[in-house]
Coordinates of C-alpha atoms in Angstrom, one line a residue:
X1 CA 111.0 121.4 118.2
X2 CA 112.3 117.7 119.8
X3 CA 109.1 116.6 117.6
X4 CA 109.8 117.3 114.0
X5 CA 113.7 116.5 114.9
X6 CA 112.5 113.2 116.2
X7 CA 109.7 112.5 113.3
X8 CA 112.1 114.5 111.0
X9 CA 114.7 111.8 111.8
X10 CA 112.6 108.9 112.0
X11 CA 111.4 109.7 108.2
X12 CA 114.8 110.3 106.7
X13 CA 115.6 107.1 107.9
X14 CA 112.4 105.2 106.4
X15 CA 112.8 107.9 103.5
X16 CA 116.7 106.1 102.9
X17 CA 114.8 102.9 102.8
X18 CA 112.0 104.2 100.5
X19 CA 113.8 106.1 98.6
X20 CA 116.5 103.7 97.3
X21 CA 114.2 101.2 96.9
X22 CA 111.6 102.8 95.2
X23 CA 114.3 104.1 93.1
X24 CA 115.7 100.7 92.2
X25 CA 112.2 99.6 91.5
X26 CA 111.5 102.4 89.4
X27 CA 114.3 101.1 87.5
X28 CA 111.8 98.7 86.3
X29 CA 109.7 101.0 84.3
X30 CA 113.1 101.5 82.5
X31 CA 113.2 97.7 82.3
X32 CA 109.4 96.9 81.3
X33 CA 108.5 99.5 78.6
X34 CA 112.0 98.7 76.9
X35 CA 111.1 94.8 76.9
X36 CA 107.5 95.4 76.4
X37 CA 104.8 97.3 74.1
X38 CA 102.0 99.2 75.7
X39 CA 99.3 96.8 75.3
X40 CA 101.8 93.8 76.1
X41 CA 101.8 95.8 80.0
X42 CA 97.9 95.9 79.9
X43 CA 97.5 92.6 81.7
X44 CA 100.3 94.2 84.6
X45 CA 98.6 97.6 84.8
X46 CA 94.9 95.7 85.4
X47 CA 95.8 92.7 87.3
X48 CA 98.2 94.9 89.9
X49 CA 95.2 97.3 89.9
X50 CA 93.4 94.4 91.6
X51 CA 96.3 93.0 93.5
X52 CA 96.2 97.0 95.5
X53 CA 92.5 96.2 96.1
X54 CA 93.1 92.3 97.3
X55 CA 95.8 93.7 99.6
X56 CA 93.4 95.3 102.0
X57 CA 91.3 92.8 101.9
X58 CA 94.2 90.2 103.3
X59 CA 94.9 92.5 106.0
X60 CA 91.1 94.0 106.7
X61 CA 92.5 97.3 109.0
X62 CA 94.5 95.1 111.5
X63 CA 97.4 96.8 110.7
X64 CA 95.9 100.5 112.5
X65 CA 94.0 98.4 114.9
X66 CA 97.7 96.4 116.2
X67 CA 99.5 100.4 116.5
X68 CA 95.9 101.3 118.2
X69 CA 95.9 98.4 120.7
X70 CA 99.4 97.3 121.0
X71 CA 100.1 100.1 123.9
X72 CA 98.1 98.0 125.8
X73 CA 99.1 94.5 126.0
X74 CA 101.7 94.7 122.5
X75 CA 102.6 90.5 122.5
X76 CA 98.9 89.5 123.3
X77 CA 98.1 91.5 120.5
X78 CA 100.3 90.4 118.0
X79 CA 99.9 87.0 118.2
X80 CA 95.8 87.4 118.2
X81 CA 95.7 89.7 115.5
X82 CA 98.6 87.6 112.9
X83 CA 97.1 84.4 114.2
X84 CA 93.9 85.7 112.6
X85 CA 95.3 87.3 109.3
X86 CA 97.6 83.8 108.6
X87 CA 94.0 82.0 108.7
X88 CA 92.2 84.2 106.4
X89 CA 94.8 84.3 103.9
X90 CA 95.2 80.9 103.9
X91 CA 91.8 80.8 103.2
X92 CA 91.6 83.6 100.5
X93 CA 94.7 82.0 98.8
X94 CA 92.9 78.7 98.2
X95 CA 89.8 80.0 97.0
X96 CA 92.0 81.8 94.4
X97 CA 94.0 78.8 93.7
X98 CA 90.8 77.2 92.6
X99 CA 89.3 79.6 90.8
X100 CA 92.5 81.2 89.0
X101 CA 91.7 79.7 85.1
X102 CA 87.8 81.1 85.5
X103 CA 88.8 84.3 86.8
X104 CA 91.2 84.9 84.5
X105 CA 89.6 84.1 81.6
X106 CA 86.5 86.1 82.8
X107 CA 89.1 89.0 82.9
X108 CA 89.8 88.9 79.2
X109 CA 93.1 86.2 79.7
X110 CA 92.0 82.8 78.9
X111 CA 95.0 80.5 79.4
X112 CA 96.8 83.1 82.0
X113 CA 95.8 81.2 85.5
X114 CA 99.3 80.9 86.6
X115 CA 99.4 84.4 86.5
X116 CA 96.5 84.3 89.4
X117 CA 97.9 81.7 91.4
X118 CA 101.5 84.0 91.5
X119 CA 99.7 86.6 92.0
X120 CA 97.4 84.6 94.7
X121 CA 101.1 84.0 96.8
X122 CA 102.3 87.5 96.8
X123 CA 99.1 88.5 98.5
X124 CA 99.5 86.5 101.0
X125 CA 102.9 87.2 101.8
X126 CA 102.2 90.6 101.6
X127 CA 99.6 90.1 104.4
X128 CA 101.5 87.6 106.5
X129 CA 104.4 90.0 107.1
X130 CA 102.7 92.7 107.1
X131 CA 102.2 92.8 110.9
X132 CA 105.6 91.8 111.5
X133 CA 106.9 95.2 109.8
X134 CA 104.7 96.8 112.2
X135 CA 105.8 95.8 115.1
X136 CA 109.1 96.9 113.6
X137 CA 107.9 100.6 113.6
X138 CA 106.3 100.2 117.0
X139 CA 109.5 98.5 118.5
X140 CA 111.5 101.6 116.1
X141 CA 113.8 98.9 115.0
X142 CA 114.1 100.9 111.8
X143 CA 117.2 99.4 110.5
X144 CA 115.9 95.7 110.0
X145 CA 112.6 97.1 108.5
X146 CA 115.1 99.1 106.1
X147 CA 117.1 96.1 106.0
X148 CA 114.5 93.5 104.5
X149 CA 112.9 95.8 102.4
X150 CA 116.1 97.4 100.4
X151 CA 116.9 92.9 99.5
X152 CA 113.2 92.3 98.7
X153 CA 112.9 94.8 96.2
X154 CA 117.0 94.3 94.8
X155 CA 116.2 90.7 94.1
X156 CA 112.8 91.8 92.6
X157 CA 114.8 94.3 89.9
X158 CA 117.7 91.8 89.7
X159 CA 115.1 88.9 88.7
X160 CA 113.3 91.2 86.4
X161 CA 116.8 91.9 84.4
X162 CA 117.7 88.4 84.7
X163 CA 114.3 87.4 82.9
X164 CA 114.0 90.6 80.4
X165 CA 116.8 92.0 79.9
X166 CA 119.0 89.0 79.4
X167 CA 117.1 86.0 79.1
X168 CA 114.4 87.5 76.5
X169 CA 116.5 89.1 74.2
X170 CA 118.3 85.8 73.9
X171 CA 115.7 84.0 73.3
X172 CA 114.3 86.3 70.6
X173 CA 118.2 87.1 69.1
X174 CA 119.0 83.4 69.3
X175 CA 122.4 83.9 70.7
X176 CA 124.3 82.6 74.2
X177 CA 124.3 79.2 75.9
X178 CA 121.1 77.4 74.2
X179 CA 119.9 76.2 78.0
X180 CA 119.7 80.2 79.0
X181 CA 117.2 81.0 75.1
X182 CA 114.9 77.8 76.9
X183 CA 115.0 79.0 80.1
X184 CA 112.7 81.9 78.4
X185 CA 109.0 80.7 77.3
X186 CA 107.5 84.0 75.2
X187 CA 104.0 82.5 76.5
X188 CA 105.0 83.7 79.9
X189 CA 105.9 87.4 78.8
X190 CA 104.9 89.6 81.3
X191 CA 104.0 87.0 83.1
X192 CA 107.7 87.0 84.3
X193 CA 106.5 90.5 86.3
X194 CA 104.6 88.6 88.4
X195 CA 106.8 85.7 89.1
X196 CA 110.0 88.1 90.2
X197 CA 107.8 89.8 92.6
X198 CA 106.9 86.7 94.3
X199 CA 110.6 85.2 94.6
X200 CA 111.6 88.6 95.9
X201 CA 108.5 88.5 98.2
X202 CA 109.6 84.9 100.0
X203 CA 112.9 86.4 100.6
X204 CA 110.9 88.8 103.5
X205 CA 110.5 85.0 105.7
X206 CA 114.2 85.3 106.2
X207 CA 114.7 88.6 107.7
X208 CA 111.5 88.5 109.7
X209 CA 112.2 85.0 111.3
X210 CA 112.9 86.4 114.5
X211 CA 109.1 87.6 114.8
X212 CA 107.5 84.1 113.6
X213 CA 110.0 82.5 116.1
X214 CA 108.4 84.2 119.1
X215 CA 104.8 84.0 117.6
X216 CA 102.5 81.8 119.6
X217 CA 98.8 80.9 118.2
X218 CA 96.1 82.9 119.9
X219 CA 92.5 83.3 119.8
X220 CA 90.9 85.5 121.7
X221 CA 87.2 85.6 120.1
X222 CA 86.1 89.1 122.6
X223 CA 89.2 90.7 121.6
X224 CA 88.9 89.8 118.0
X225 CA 85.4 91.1 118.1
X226 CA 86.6 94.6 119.5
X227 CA 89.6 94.7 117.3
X228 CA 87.1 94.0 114.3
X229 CA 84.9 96.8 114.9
X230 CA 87.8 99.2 115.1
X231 CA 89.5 98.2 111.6
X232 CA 86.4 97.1 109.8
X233 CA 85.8 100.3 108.6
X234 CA 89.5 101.1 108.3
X235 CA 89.1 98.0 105.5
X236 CA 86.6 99.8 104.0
X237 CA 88.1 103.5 104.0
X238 CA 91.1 101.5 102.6
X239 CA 88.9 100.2 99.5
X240 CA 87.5 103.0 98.8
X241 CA 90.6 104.8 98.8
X242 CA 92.3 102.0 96.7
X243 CA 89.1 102.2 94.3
X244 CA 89.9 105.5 93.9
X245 CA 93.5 105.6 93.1
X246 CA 92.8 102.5 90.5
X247 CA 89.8 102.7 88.8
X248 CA 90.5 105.6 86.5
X249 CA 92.9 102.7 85.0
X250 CA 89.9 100.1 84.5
X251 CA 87.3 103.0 83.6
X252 CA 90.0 104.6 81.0
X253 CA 89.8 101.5 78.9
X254 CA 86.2 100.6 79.4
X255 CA 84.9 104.8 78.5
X256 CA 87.7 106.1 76.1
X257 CA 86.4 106.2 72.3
X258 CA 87.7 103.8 69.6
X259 CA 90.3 106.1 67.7
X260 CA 90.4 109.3 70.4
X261 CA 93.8 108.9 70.1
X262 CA 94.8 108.6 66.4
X263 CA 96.7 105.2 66.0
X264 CA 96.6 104.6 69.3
X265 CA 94.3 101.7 70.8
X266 CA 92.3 101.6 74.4
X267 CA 95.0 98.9 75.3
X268 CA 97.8 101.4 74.2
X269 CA 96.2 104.7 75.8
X270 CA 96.2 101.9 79.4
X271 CA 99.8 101.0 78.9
X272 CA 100.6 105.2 78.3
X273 CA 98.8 106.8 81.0
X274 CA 99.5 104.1 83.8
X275 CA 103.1 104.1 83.5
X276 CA 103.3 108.1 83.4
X277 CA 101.3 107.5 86.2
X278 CA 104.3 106.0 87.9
X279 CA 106.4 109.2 87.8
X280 CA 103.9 110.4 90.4
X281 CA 105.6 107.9 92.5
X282 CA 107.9 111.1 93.6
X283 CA 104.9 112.1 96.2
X284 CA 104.2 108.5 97.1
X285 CA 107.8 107.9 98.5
X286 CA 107.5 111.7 100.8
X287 CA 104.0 110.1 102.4
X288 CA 105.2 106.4 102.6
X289 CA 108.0 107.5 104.1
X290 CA 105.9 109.8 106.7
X291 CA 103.8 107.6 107.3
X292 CA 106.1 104.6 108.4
X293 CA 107.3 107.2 111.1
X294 CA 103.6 108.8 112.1
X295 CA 101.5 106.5 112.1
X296 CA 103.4 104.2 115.3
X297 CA 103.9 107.5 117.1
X298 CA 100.8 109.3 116.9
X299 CA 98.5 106.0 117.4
X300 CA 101.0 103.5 119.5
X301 CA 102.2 105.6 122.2
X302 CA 100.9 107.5 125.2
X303 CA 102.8 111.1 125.0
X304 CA 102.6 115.2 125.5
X305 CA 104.6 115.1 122.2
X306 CA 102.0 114.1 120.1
X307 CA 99.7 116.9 120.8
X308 CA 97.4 118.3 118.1
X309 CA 99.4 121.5 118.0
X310 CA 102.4 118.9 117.4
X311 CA 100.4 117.7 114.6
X312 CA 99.5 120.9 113.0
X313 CA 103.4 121.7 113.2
X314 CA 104.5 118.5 111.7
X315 CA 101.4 118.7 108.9
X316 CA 102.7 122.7 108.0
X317 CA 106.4 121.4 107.2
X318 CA 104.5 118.1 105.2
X319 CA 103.1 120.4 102.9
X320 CA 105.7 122.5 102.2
X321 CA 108.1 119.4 101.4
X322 CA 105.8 117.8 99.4
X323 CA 105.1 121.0 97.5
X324 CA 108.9 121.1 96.9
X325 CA 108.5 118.0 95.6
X326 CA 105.9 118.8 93.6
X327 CA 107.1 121.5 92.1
X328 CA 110.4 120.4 91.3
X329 CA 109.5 117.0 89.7
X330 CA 107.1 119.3 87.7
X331 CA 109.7 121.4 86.6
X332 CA 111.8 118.7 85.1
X333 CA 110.0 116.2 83.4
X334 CA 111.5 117.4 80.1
X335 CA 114.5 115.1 81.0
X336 CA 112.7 113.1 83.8
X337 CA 110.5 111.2 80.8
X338 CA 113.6 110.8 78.9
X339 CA 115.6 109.0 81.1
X340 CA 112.9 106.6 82.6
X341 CA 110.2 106.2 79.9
X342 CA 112.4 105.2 76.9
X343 CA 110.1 104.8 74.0
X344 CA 109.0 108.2 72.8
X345 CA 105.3 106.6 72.7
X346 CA 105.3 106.9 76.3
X347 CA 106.0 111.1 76.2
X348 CA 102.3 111.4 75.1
X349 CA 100.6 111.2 78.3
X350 CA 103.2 113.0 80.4
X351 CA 101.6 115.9 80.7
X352 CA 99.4 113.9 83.6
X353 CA 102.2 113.8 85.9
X354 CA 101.9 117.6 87.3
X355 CA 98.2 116.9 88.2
X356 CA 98.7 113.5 89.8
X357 CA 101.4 114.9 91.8
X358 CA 99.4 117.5 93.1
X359 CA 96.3 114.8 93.8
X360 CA 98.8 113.0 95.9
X361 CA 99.8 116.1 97.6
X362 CA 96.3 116.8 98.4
X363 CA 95.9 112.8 99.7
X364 CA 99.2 113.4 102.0
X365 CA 97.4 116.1 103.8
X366 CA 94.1 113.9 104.1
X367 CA 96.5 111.2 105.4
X368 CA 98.1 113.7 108.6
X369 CA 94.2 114.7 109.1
X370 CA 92.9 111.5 109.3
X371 CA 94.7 110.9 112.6
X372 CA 91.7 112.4 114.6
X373 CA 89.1 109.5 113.2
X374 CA 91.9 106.7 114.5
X375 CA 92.7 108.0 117.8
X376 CA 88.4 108.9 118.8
X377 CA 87.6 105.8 117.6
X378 CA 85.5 107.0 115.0
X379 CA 86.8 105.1 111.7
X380 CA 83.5 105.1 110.4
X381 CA 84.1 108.7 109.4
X382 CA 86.9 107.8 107.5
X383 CA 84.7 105.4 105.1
X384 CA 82.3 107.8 104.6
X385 CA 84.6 110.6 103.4
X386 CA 86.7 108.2 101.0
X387 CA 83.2 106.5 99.5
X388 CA 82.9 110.3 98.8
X389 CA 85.9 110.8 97.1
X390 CA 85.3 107.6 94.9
X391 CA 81.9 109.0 94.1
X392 CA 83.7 112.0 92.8
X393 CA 86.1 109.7 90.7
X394 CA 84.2 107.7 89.2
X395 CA 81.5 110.6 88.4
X396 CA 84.4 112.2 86.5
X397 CA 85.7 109.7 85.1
X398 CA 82.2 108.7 83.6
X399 CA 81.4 111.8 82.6
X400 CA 84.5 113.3 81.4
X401 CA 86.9 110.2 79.7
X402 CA 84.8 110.2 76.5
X403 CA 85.6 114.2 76.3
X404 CA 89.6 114.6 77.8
X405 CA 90.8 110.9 77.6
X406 CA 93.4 110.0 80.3
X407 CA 93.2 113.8 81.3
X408 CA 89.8 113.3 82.7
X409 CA 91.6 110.8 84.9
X410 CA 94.2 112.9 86.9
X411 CA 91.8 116.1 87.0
X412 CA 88.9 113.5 88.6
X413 CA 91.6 112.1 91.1
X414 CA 92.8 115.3 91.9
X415 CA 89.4 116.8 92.4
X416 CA 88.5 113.6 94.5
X417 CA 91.7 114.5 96.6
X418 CA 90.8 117.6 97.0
X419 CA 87.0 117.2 98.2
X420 CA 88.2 113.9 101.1
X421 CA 90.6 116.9 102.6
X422 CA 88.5 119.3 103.1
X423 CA 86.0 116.9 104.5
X424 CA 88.8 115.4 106.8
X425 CA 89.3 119.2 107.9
X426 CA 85.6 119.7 108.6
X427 CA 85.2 116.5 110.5
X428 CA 88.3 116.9 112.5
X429 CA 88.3 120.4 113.5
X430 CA 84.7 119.3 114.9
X431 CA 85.8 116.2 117.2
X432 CA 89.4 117.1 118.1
X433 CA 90.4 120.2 116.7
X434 CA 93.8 120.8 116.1
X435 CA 95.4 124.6 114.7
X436 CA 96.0 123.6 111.1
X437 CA 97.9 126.5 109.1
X438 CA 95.7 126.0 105.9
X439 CA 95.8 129.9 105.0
X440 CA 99.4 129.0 104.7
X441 CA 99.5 125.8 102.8
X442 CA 97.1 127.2 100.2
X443 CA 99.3 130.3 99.4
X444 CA 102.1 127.7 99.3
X445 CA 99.9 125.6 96.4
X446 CA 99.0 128.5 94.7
X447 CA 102.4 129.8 94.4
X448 CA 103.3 126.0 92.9
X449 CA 100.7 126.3 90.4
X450 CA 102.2 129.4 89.0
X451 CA 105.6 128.2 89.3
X452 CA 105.0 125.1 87.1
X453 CA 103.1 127.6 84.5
X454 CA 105.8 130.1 84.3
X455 CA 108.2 127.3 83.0
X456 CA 105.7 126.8 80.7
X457 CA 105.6 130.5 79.5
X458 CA 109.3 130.8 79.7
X459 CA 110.2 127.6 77.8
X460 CA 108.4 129.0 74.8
X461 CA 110.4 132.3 74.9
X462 CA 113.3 130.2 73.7
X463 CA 115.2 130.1 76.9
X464 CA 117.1 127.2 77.2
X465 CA 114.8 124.6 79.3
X466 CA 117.2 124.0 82.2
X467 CA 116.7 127.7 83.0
X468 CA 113.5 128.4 82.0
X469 CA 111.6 125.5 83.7
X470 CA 113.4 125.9 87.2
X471 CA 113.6 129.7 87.4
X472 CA 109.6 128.9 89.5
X473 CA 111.5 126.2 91.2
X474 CA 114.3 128.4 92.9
X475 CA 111.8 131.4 93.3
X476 CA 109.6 129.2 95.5
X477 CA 112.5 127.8 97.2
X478 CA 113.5 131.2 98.0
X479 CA 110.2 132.4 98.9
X480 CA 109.9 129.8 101.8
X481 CA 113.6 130.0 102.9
X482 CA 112.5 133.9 104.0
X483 CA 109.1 132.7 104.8
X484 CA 109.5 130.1 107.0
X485 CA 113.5 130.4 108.3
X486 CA 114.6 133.7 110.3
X487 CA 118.6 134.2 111.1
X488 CA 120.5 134.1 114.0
X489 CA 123.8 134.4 115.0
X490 CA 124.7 134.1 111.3
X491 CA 122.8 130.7 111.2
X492 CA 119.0 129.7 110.0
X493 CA 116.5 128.7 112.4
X494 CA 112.7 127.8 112.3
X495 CA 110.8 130.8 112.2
X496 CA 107.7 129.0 113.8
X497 CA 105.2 132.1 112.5

């Protein structure tokens, strides 16, 4: 049991972090769809849709490789592998520095290079500290890492109030101190997105500076070889992966018929589905959060404890948190859409959410499988089973936008979830098996989807929606408490069946 206490522990506390700050940041949905019209957000949903795809390409799979290799020699390794990402993304930041204006303009925003050349900085921020934070999690220094995240993203929401929701509507109302309206330039707009991220982003140099003060330049070109054949195909698995979770945005605007959606544009069907697809951001913070605590442990240190039978243990209780997540979220979007989409335009695509949740359910199990590819050394695997889910994606996306519009988007990422798990079962239980209970987790979904439905049914019998949309809720909730807990001495305790 020490091992779900200790990852159990180690995820609440990353969980706090995530949590809260995903929370304030999803403040800024709130903050964007009241300042902004669908197709004003367009040029956000596509260019961060790129930004999640440039990310991995910054760090390439060092990341895994430093909490692969670190147990080794952990200093030698840190400096080698961040002296290699600060040259690349000094190099990848230039080269989009010069080619922001074309680039842009071949994206459909002639005029909008500034927006590339923000855009261009954040990246390599992102990838500069990224191995910084994970030495954090190796060295479990958890409260700093909470720490500098929790500002970043505070001065990110506070930046993005202080730009549109104070500075805007004075510009546009023509009231307060004349210097504040000028402050404010309309052909900016969004724009203003991009540039709060990146102020927020610089703030990360101060609470890291310990870990640049004790970095020394190293280049070891025999270790940098071995350490690129490890995470060169992590860089790939991550593309694909990324490719997958973003191009049902591009392909929805590219496939969808003029006029599916009656007075609705392809711009305005973009701006709809991809901030409903935000409210799946529920599952994302349960996996993030896992995964800040997992991925040290079970790759970066040398212990009995992290056993597969360990694994299966801590990848059983996964699943059933994340399908209480699931479900619940599900079960309340009548007020959830209320409170963070604001314009009722929004509502029409929220019945997307339930099925993205689930697809991110499916990819939180792939994630706690694909341990066994990391630790054999076999991350080629893990390419070739997320180039199979893109196939899958982009197949049904293809195929199916034309006929079910931004539908055709969560049932092909769900699908595409669904086929890289299974995979990731087959492959692992063939070179380091480990005792998954997956006659258990799939009772456990199955009993979601019939949850979520019987608020459905329920709701239309005129019960009031409070009670009819959780009545699933607490019956699953029950259902597991007897399941999964047994009592003694008056007290619960894992049942461990």
């Amino acid at each position: 049991m020490s091992i779900l206490k200790k990852l159990a522990g180690e995820t609440l506390s990353y969980g706090f972090s995530t949590i809260l700050g995903r929370s304030l940041n999803f403040l800024l949905v709130f903050i964007h769809t009241a300042a902004f019209m669908p197709a004003a957000l367009g040029v956000n949903v596509k260019l961060y849709g790129y930004v999640a795809i440039a990310n991995i390409i910054y760090t390439y799979g060092m990341e895994t490789a430093y909490f692969r290799y670190a147990k080794e020699a952990p200093e030698r390794y840190y400096n080698i592998i961040l002296t290699a990402i600060i040259l690349t993304s000094g190099l990848f930041t230039v080269g989009l520095f010069v080619f922001a204006d074309p680039l842009m303009a071949q994206l459909g925003y002639e005029g909008k290079g500034q927006f590339m050349r923000w855009l261009a900085l954040i990246l390599a921020i992102d990838a500069v500290t990224a191995i910084p934070f994970a030495r954090l999690r190796l060295e479990r220094k958890i409260q700093l890492f909470v720490k500098a995240k929790i500002v970043s993203i505070l001065i990110n929401v506070g930046l993005n109030l202080f730009f549109l929701a104070l500075l805007k509507p004075m510009h546009e109302g023509h009231w307060g101190p004349a210097f504040l309206q000028n402050l404010y330039l309309p052909s900016i707009g969004a724009g203003y997105i991009f540039l709060a991220n990146l102020l927020a982003n610089a703030s990360l140099f101060y609470w890291l500076r310990s870990s640049f003060a004790d970095f020394k330049w190293t280049w070891d070109g025999a270790e940098m070889k071995k350490l690129w054949v490890y995470s060169y195909p992590i860089m790939f698995m991550s593309l694909a992966a990324m490719f997958n979770l973003m191009f049902d945005r591009l392909l929805l605007e590219e496939f969808l018929p003029a006029g599916f959606y009656p007075g609705r544009s392809s711009e305005d069907a973009l701006g709809i589905y991809g901030n409903c697809y935000k409210l799946s951001v529920f599952m994302s913070l349960a996996i993030q959060a896992f995964k800040y605590a997992a991925e040290p442990f079970f790759l970066g240190s040398k212990s009995a404890e992290n056993s597969q039978s360990n694994l299966a243990l801590v990848s059983h209780w996964f699943v059933i948190v994340c399908l209480i997540l699931w479900v619940g979220v599900s079960s309340n979007l009548f007020w959830i859409q209320g409170l963070f989409l604001r314009q009722s335009i929004y509502w029409e695509g929220i019945g997307v959410v339930p099925v993205l949740l689930l697809a991110n359910l499916f990819l939180g199990v792939y994630y706690t499988q694909s341990v066994w590819f990391k630790k054999t050394n076999k991350t080629y695997m893990g390419t070739v089973i997320t180039v199979t889910g893109l196939a899958v994606t982009l197949i049904g996306n293809v195929i199916f936008i034309p006929i079910y519009g931004y539908m055709a988007c969560a049932y092909s990422f769900l699908t595409s979830a669904i086929v890289m798990t299974l995979l990731c079962y087959v492959g692992g239980q063939k070179y380091d098996p480990a005792p998954y209970r997956w006659m258990a987790a799939i009772v456990y979904i199955c009993l979601g989807v019939v949850a979520i439905q019987a608020g459905s049914i329920l709701a239309s019998l005129q019960i009031p929606m409070i009670i009819s949309q959780n009545i699933g809720f607490i019956c699953i909730l029950a259902y597991i408490l007897i399941k999964e807990f047994s009592w003694k001495n008056g007290k619960p305790s894992l049942a461990l069946k």
